[in-house]
PDB file of C-alpha atoms in Angstrom:
ATOM      1  CA  GLN A   1     -17.217  -5.412  -7.604  1.00 84.00           C
ATOM      2  CA  VAL A   2     -13.510  -4.913  -7.005  1.00 91.00           C
ATOM      3  CA  GLN A   3     -10.897  -6.696  -5.062  1.00 94.00           C
ATOM      4  CA  LEU A   4      -7.549  -5.827  -3.779  1.00 95.00           C
ATOM      5  CA  VAL A   5      -4.990  -8.768  -2.981  1.00 95.00           C
ATOM      6  CA  GLU A   6      -1.658  -7.986  -1.016  1.00 95.00           C
ATOM      7  CA  SER A   7       1.128 -10.661  -0.674  1.00 95.00           C
ATOM      8  CA  GLY A   8       4.671 -10.070   0.144  1.00 96.00           C
ATOM      9  CA  GLY A   9       4.729  -9.660   3.568  1.00 95.00           C
ATOM     10  CA  GLY A  10       6.938 -11.632   6.110  1.00 97.00           C
ATOM     11  CA  LEU A  11       9.557 -11.484   8.833  1.00 98.00           C
ATOM     12  CA  VAL A  12      13.277  -9.741   7.931  1.00 98.00           C
ATOM     13  CA  GLN A  13      15.914  -8.590   9.964  1.00 98.00           C
ATOM     14  CA  PRO A  14      16.485  -5.158  11.171  1.00 98.00           C
ATOM     15  CA  GLY A  15      18.246  -3.264   7.708  1.00 98.00           C
ATOM     16  CA  GLY A  16      16.527  -5.735   5.599  1.00 98.00           C
ATOM     17  CA  SER A  17      14.038  -5.107   2.812  1.00 98.00           C
ATOM     18  CA  LEU A  18      10.963  -6.303   1.640  1.00 98.00           C
ATOM     19  CA  ARG A  19       8.675  -5.713  -1.474  1.00 98.00           C
ATOM     20  CA  LEU A  20       5.037  -5.429  -1.286  1.00 98.00           C
ATOM     21  CA  SER A  21       2.391  -6.051  -3.811  1.00 98.00           C
ATOM     22  CA  CYS A  22      -1.380  -5.304  -4.331  1.00 98.00           C
ATOM     23  CA  ALA A  23      -3.593  -6.213  -7.173  1.00 96.00           C
ATOM     24  CA  ALA A  24      -7.065  -4.829  -8.052  1.00 95.00           C
ATOM     25  CA  SER A  25      -9.412  -7.154  -9.725  1.00 93.00           C
ATOM     26  CA  GLY A  26     -12.649  -7.268 -10.603  1.00 91.00           C
ATOM     27  CA  SER A  27     -15.004  -5.365 -12.357  1.00 88.00           C
ATOM     28  CA  ILE A  28     -12.686  -2.227 -12.954  1.00 86.00           C
ATOM     29  CA  VAL A  29     -13.025   0.414 -15.336  1.00 86.00           C
ATOM     30  CA  THR A  30     -10.247   2.814 -13.845  1.00 92.00           C
ATOM     31  CA  VAL A  31      -8.139   2.693 -11.006  1.00 93.00           C
ATOM     32  CA  TYR A  32      -7.303   6.020  -9.634  1.00 95.00           C
ATOM     33  CA  GLY A  33      -4.979   6.668  -6.605  1.00 96.00           C
ATOM     34  CA  MET A  34      -3.523   3.844  -4.732  1.00 97.00           C
ATOM     35  CA  ARG A  35      -1.974   3.864  -1.479  1.00 98.00           C
ATOM     36  CA  TRP A  36      -0.422   1.993   1.552  1.00 98.00           C
ATOM     37  CA  PHE A  37      -1.424   2.202   4.947  1.00 98.00           C
ATOM     38  CA  ARG A  38      -0.155   0.394   8.023  1.00 98.00           C
ATOM     39  CA  GLN A  39      -1.622  -0.332  11.501  1.00 97.00           C
ATOM     40  CA  THR A  40      -0.324  -1.927  15.113  1.00 95.00           C
ATOM     41  CA  PRO A  41      -2.498  -2.848  17.842  1.00 91.00           C
ATOM     42  CA  GLU A  42      -1.381   0.295  19.710  1.00 92.00           C
ATOM     43  CA  LYS A  43      -1.964   2.830  16.667  1.00 91.00           C
ATOM     44  CA  GLN A  44      -4.692   4.033  14.479  1.00 93.00           C
ATOM     45  CA  ARG A  45      -4.043   3.166  10.858  1.00 96.00           C
ATOM     46  CA  GLU A  46      -1.866   5.643   9.417  1.00 97.00           C
ATOM     47  CA  PHE A  47      -0.901   6.676   5.880  1.00 98.00           C
ATOM     48  CA  VAL A  48       2.482   5.269   4.377  1.00 98.00           C
ATOM     49  CA  ALA A  49       2.725   6.230   0.679  1.00 98.00           C
ATOM     50  CA  GLN A  50       0.277   7.350  -2.454  1.00 98.00           C
ATOM     51  CA  ILE A  51       0.735   6.991  -6.008  1.00 98.00           C
ATOM     52  CA  THR A  52      -1.664   8.784  -8.569  1.00 97.00           C
ATOM     53  CA  SER A  53      -2.735   7.257 -11.922  1.00 95.00           C
ATOM     54  CA  ASP A  54      -0.113   9.212 -13.673  1.00 95.00           C
ATOM     55  CA  GLY A  55       3.057   8.713 -11.191  1.00 96.00           C
ATOM     56  CA  ARG A  56       2.902  11.304  -8.577  1.00 98.00           C
ATOM     57  CA  THR A  57       4.342  10.099  -4.954  1.00 98.00           C
ATOM     58  CA  THR A  58       3.498  10.967  -1.686  1.00 98.00           C
ATOM     59  CA  TYR A  59       5.261   9.725   1.253  1.00 98.00           C
ATOM     60  CA  THR A  60       4.791  10.258   4.921  1.00 97.00           C
ATOM     61  CA  ASP A  61       8.026  11.653   6.766  1.00 97.00           C
ATOM     62  CA  PHE A  62       8.953   8.480   8.726  1.00 95.00           C
ATOM     63  CA  VAL A  63       9.277   6.129   5.152  1.00 96.00           C
ATOM     64  CA  LYS A  64      10.867   8.966   3.088  1.00 96.00           C
ATOM     65  CA  GLY A  65      14.248   7.631   1.665  1.00 97.00           C
ATOM     66  CA  ARG A  66      13.702   4.401   2.699  1.00 98.00           C
ATOM     67  CA  PHE A  67      10.501   3.080   0.962  1.00 98.00           C
ATOM     68  CA  THR A  68       9.321   3.291  -2.666  1.00 98.00           C
ATOM     69  CA  ILE A  69       5.932   2.998  -4.325  1.00 98.00           C
ATOM     70  CA  THR A  70       5.190   2.220  -7.689  1.00 98.00           C
ATOM     71  CA  ARG A  71       2.486   0.967  -9.854  1.00 98.00           C
ATOM     72  CA  ASP A  72       1.489  -0.575 -13.323  1.00 97.00           C
ATOM     73  CA  ASN A  73      -1.569   0.775 -14.724  1.00 96.00           C
ATOM     74  CA  ALA A  74      -1.972  -2.036 -17.247  1.00 95.00           C
ATOM     75  CA  LYS A  75      -2.011  -4.480 -14.529  1.00 95.00           C
ATOM     76  CA  ASN A  76      -3.681  -2.468 -12.153  1.00 96.00           C
ATOM     77  CA  THR A  77      -0.997  -3.509  -9.421  1.00 97.00           C
ATOM     78  CA  VAL A  78       0.848  -1.117  -6.967  1.00 98.00           C
ATOM     79  CA  TRP A  79       4.129  -1.977  -4.794  1.00 98.00           C
ATOM     80  CA  LEU A  80       5.721  -0.828  -1.899  1.00 98.00           C
ATOM     81  CA  GLN A  81       9.837  -1.530  -1.752  1.00 98.00           C
ATOM     82  CA  MET A  82      10.746  -1.085   1.808  1.00 98.00           C
ATOM     83  CA  ASN A  83      14.510  -0.992   2.376  1.00 98.00           C
ATOM     84  CA  SER A  84      16.410  -0.219   5.648  1.00 98.00           C
ATOM     85  CA  LEU A  85      13.595  -1.577   7.419  1.00 98.00           C
ATOM     86  CA  LYS A  86      13.297  -0.714  11.252  1.00 98.00           C
ATOM     87  CA  PRO A  87      11.224  -2.626  14.441  1.00 97.00           C
ATOM     88  CA  GLU A  88       8.942  -0.142  14.355  1.00 96.00           C
ATOM     89  CA  ASP A  89       7.893  -0.416  10.746  1.00 97.00           C
ATOM     90  CA  THR A  90       6.350  -3.921  12.489  1.00 97.00           C
ATOM     91  CA  ALA A  91       2.839  -3.334  11.357  1.00 98.00           C
ATOM     92  CA  VAL A  92      -0.275  -5.035   9.067  1.00 98.00           C
ATOM     93  CA  TYR A  93       0.293  -2.951   5.911  1.00 98.00           C
ATOM     94  CA  TYR A  94      -3.140  -2.568   3.800  1.00 98.00           C
ATOM     95  CA  CYS A  95      -3.408  -1.384   0.323  1.00 98.00           C
ATOM     96  CA  ASN A  96      -6.240   1.325  -0.677  1.00 97.00           C
ATOM     97  CA  ALA A  97      -7.516   2.495  -4.013  1.00 97.00           C
ATOM     98  CA  ASP A  98     -10.248   4.523  -5.517  1.00 94.00           C
ATOM     99  CA  ALA A  99     -11.555   2.675  -8.377  1.00 92.00           C
ATOM    100  CA  PHE A 100     -14.495   3.292 -11.154  1.00 91.00           C
ATOM    101  CA  ALA A 101     -16.461  -0.183 -11.396  1.00 88.00           C
ATOM    102  CA  ALA A 102     -18.743  -1.264 -13.633  1.00 86.00           C
ATOM    103  CA  ASP A 103     -21.704   0.147 -11.720  1.00 86.00           C
ATOM    104  CA  GLN A 104     -20.301   3.438 -12.721  1.00 84.00           C
ATOM    105  CA  VAL A 105     -19.392   4.591  -8.867  1.00 86.00           C
ATOM    106  CA  VAL A 106     -16.226   5.595  -7.854  1.00 87.00           C
ATOM    107  CA  ARG A 107     -15.522   3.942  -4.299  1.00 91.00           C
ATOM    108  CA  GLY A 108     -12.785   3.279  -2.036  1.00 93.00           C
ATOM    109  CA  TYR A 109     -11.455  -0.210  -1.617  1.00 95.00           C
ATOM    110  CA  TRP A 110      -9.285  -1.738   1.079  1.00 97.00           C
ATOM    111  CA  GLY A 111      -7.344  -5.137   0.930  1.00 96.00           C
ATOM    112  CA  GLN A 112      -7.284  -7.585   3.774  1.00 96.00           C
ATOM    113  CA  GLY A 113      -3.945  -6.765   5.071  1.00 96.00           C
ATOM    114  CA  THR A 114      -0.369  -8.526   5.128  1.00 97.00           C
ATOM    115  CA  GLN A 115       2.019  -8.517   8.281  1.00 97.00           C
ATOM    116  CA  VAL A 116       5.220  -7.249   8.106  1.00 98.00           C
ATOM    117  CA  THR A 117       7.567  -7.847  11.258  1.00 98.00           C
ATOM    118  CA  VAL A 118      10.752  -6.724  11.643  1.00 98.00           C
ATOM    119  CA  SER A 119      13.060  -8.421  14.170  1.00 97.00           C
ATOM    120  CA  SER A 120      16.309  -9.991  14.855  1.00 95.00           C
TER     121      SER A 120
END
């Protein structure tokens, strides 16, 4: 079994920064793509950013130039650096990863989510 644990959410003023982290643990053999999604009560969960195991990144348009996704393969950890935050970035942010576990099956896993609130 694989667990994803996020941290780093909180309350920040518009224009401020936050850094989210997500650590994968458990019976991991290999972690492939790692991603961040976000969700508000009014919207379906939406894609934010992705990083492959070899470091290639993809961002959705509304965060390009403001958010940066990075990872440490040795620690099975992914980060999301969020700068120039806007009130519309307020959401629960979820970590997602594809992992090959000890049961020799590749599955997608989700973290429990961390709340980010951008407000003055």
